[in-house]
PDB file of C-alpha atoms in Angstrom:
ATOM      1  CA  MET A  24      14.507  -1.663  -3.290  1.00  0.00           C
ATOM      2  CA  PHE A  25      18.203  -2.513  -3.135  1.00  0.00           C
ATOM      3  CA  LYS A  26      19.781  -5.811  -4.043  1.00  0.00           C
ATOM      4  CA  LYS A  27      22.339  -5.172  -1.383  1.00  0.00           C
ATOM      5  CA  GLU A  28      22.041  -4.145   2.188  1.00  0.00           C
ATOM      6  CA  GLU A  29      25.322  -2.134   1.923  1.00  0.00           C
ATOM      7  CA  ASP A  30      23.805  -0.230  -1.121  1.00  0.00           C
ATOM      8  CA  ALA A  31      20.839   0.762   1.059  1.00  0.00           C
ATOM      9  CA  ALA A  32      22.930   1.805   3.937  1.00  0.00           C
ATOM     10  CA  LYS A  33      25.180   4.021   1.736  1.00  0.00           C
ATOM     11  CA  CYS A  34      21.986   5.687   0.246  1.00  0.00           C
ATOM     12  CA  VAL A  35      20.514   6.499   3.737  1.00  0.00           C
ATOM     13  CA  GLU A  36      24.041   7.769   4.786  1.00  0.00           C
ATOM     14  CA  GLU A  37      24.060  10.085   1.709  1.00  0.00           C
ATOM     15  CA  LEU A  38      20.473  11.212   2.281  1.00  0.00           C
ATOM     16  CA  ASN A  39      21.134  12.155   5.760  1.00  0.00           C
ATOM     17  CA  ASN A  40      23.770  14.634   4.480  1.00  0.00           C
ATOM     18  CA  ARG A  41      21.230  16.428   2.364  1.00  0.00           C
ATOM     19  CA  TRP A  42      18.495  19.103   2.754  1.00  0.00           C
ATOM     20  CA  TYR A  43      15.091  19.527   1.423  1.00  0.00           C
ATOM     21  CA  ASN A  44      13.265  22.831   1.378  1.00  0.00           C
ATOM     22  CA  GLY A  45      15.524  24.310   3.970  1.00  0.00           C
ATOM     23  CA  ARG A  46      15.294  21.305   6.216  1.00  0.00           C
ATOM     24  CA  PRO A  47      17.479  18.313   6.989  1.00  0.00           C
ATOM     25  CA  ILE A  48      16.467  14.874   5.819  1.00  0.00           C
ATOM     26  CA  TYR A  49      16.530  12.322   8.377  1.00  0.00           C
ATOM     27  CA  ALA A  50      16.416   8.806   6.803  1.00  0.00           C
ATOM     28  CA  GLU A  51      16.613   5.481   8.255  1.00  0.00           C
ATOM     29  CA  LEU A  52      16.246   1.689   7.094  1.00  0.00           C
ATOM     30  CA  SER A  53      13.030   0.043   7.777  1.00  0.00           C
ATOM     31  CA  PRO A  54      12.868  -3.643   8.835  1.00  0.00           C
ATOM     32  CA  VAL A  55       9.717  -4.081   7.090  1.00  0.00           C
ATOM     33  CA  THR A  56       9.784  -6.596   4.340  1.00  0.00           C
ATOM     34  CA  ASP A  57       6.166  -6.829   3.399  1.00  0.00           C
ATOM     35  CA  PHE A  58       4.595  -3.228   2.966  1.00  0.00           C
ATOM     36  CA  ARG A  59       1.190  -4.657   2.646  1.00  0.00           C
ATOM     37  CA  GLU A  60       1.206  -5.943   6.138  1.00  0.00           C
ATOM     38  CA  ALA A  61       2.631  -2.571   7.515  1.00  0.00           C
ATOM     39  CA  CYS A  62      -0.351  -0.646   6.221  1.00  0.00           C
ATOM     40  CA  CYS A  63      -2.932   0.425   8.889  1.00  0.00           C
ATOM     41  CA  ARG A  64      -6.147  -1.414   8.197  1.00  0.00           C
ATOM     42  CA  GLN A  65      -8.270   0.921  10.258  1.00  0.00           C
ATOM     43  CA  HIS A  66      -6.927   3.777   8.163  1.00  0.00           C
ATOM     44  CA  GLU A  67      -8.193   1.836   5.090  1.00  0.00           C
ATOM     45  CA  THR A  68     -11.689   1.752   6.480  1.00  0.00           C
ATOM     46  CA  SER A  69     -11.340   5.438   7.662  1.00  0.00           C
ATOM     47  CA  GLU A  70     -11.615   4.444  11.347  1.00  0.00           C
ATOM     48  CA  CYS A  71      -7.928   4.887  12.758  1.00  0.00           C
ATOM     49  CA  THR A  72      -8.068   7.434  15.484  1.00  0.00           C
ATOM     50  CA  ARG A  73      -4.420   7.323  16.247  1.00  0.00           C
ATOM     51  CA  GLY A  74      -3.455   9.851  13.265  1.00  0.00           C
ATOM     52  CA  GLY A  75       0.243  10.589  13.657  1.00  0.00           C
ATOM     53  CA  TYR A  76       0.768   8.436  16.564  1.00  0.00           C
ATOM     54  CA  CYS A  77      -0.226   5.273  14.750  1.00  0.00           C
ATOM     55  CA  ASN A  78       2.708   2.837  14.203  1.00  0.00           C
ATOM     56  CA  PHE A  79       1.420   1.732  10.796  1.00  0.00           C
ATOM     57  CA  LEU A  80       1.461   3.367   7.373  1.00  0.00           C
ATOM     58  CA  HIS A  81      -1.353   5.489   6.275  1.00  0.00           C
ATOM     59  CA  VAL A  82      -1.087   5.019   2.459  1.00  0.00           C
ATOM     60  CA  ARG A  83      -2.649   7.549   0.187  1.00  0.00           C
ATOM     61  CA  ALA A  84      -3.340   6.674  -3.239  1.00  0.00           C
ATOM     62  CA  ALA A  85      -1.638   8.838  -5.993  1.00  0.00           C
ATOM     63  CA  SER A  86      -3.932  11.037  -7.960  1.00  0.00           C
ATOM     64  CA  ARG A  87      -4.702  10.451 -11.660  1.00  0.00           C
ATOM     65  CA  GLU A  88      -2.385  13.360 -12.647  1.00  0.00           C
ATOM     66  CA  VAL A  89       0.488  12.062 -10.510  1.00  0.00           C
ATOM     67  CA  ARG A  90       0.178   8.730 -12.072  1.00  0.00           C
ATOM     68  CA  HIS A  91       0.228  10.151 -15.471  1.00  0.00           C
ATOM     69  CA  ARG A  92       3.325  12.387 -14.760  1.00  0.00           C
ATOM     70  CA  LEU A  93       5.183   9.408 -13.447  1.00  0.00           C
ATOM     71  CA  GLY A  94       4.114   7.278 -16.625  1.00  0.00           C
ATOM     72  CA  VAL A  95       2.193   4.849 -14.490  1.00  0.00           C
ATOM     73  CA  ASP A  96      -1.220   3.563 -15.535  1.00  0.00           C
ATOM     74  CA  THR A  97      -4.157   2.659 -13.016  1.00  0.00           C
ATOM     75  CA  PHE A  98      -2.930  -0.823 -12.680  1.00  0.00           C
ATOM     76  CA  GLY A  99       0.384   0.320 -11.124  1.00  0.00           C
ATOM     77  CA  LYS A 100       2.577  -0.912 -14.169  1.00  0.00           C
ATOM     78  CA  GLY A 101       4.643   1.505 -16.022  1.00  0.00           C
ATOM     79  CA  ARG A 102       3.854   2.420 -19.692  1.00  0.00           C
ATOM     80  CA  HIS A 103       7.628   2.348 -20.768  1.00  0.00           C
ATOM     81  CA  ILE A 104       6.926   4.430 -23.706  1.00  0.00           C
ATOM     82  CA  ALA A 105       9.924   6.414 -25.177  1.00  0.00           C
ATOM     83  CA  ALA A 106       9.580  10.325 -24.977  1.00  0.00           C
ATOM     84  CA  GLY A 107       7.910  11.778 -27.959  1.00  0.00           C
ATOM     85  CA  SER A 108       6.941   8.296 -29.291  1.00  0.00           C
ATOM     86  CA  ARG A 109       3.320   8.618 -28.655  1.00  0.00           C
ATOM     87  CA  ARG A 110       0.705  11.344 -29.602  1.00  0.00           C
ATOM     88  CA  ARG A 111      -1.617  12.495 -26.819  1.00  0.00           C
ATOM     89  CA  GLY A 112      -4.861  10.313 -27.019  1.00  0.00           C
ATOM     90  CA  HIS A 113      -3.551   7.808 -29.260  1.00  0.00           C
ATOM     91  CA  ARG A 114      -4.675   4.409 -28.164  1.00  0.00           C
ATOM     92  CA  SER A 115      -2.380   2.052 -30.067  1.00  0.00           C
ATOM     93  CA  ASP A 116      -0.706   1.116 -26.740  1.00  0.00           C
ATOM     94  CA  ARG A 117      -3.504  -0.783 -25.413  1.00  0.00           C
ATOM     95  CA  SER A 118      -4.115  -4.402 -26.066  1.00  0.00           C
ATOM     96  CA  PRO A 119      -7.222  -5.380 -28.060  1.00  0.00           C
ATOM     97  CA  GLN A 120      -8.740  -7.082 -24.877  1.00  0.00           C
ATOM     98  CA  ARG A 121      -8.309  -3.751 -22.698  1.00  0.00           C
ATOM     99  CA  ARG A 122      -9.520  -1.582 -25.721  1.00  0.00           C
ATOM    100  CA  ARG A 123     -12.828  -3.556 -25.696  1.00  0.00           C
ATOM    101  CA  ARG A 124     -13.296  -3.268 -22.044  1.00  0.00           C
ATOM    102  CA  ARG A 125     -12.739   0.508 -22.046  1.00  0.00           C
ATOM    103  CA  ASP A 126     -14.283   1.531 -25.173  1.00  0.00           C
TER     104      ASP A 126
END
């Protein structure tokens, strides 16, 4: 998200001058302000028959591996742990309440 619309427009302009995997990037601003309302409800229940012709978002949840690589837990909140400050499998970052629920 951008605080200023001018910053968003500049970003789109810069993206439109870039390439990915040998193909040009075509970026544009979206008038959508609430993305929860932009999601296809039929897709959420596996009933959308429009596929690529649907005008709503077909959102796919990120896999556990992707969330881990991004440093995001299952609740969508970043862990914000400095690199190297946590041993793999170490559970001291959990609150006592979460620890009781998961253990």
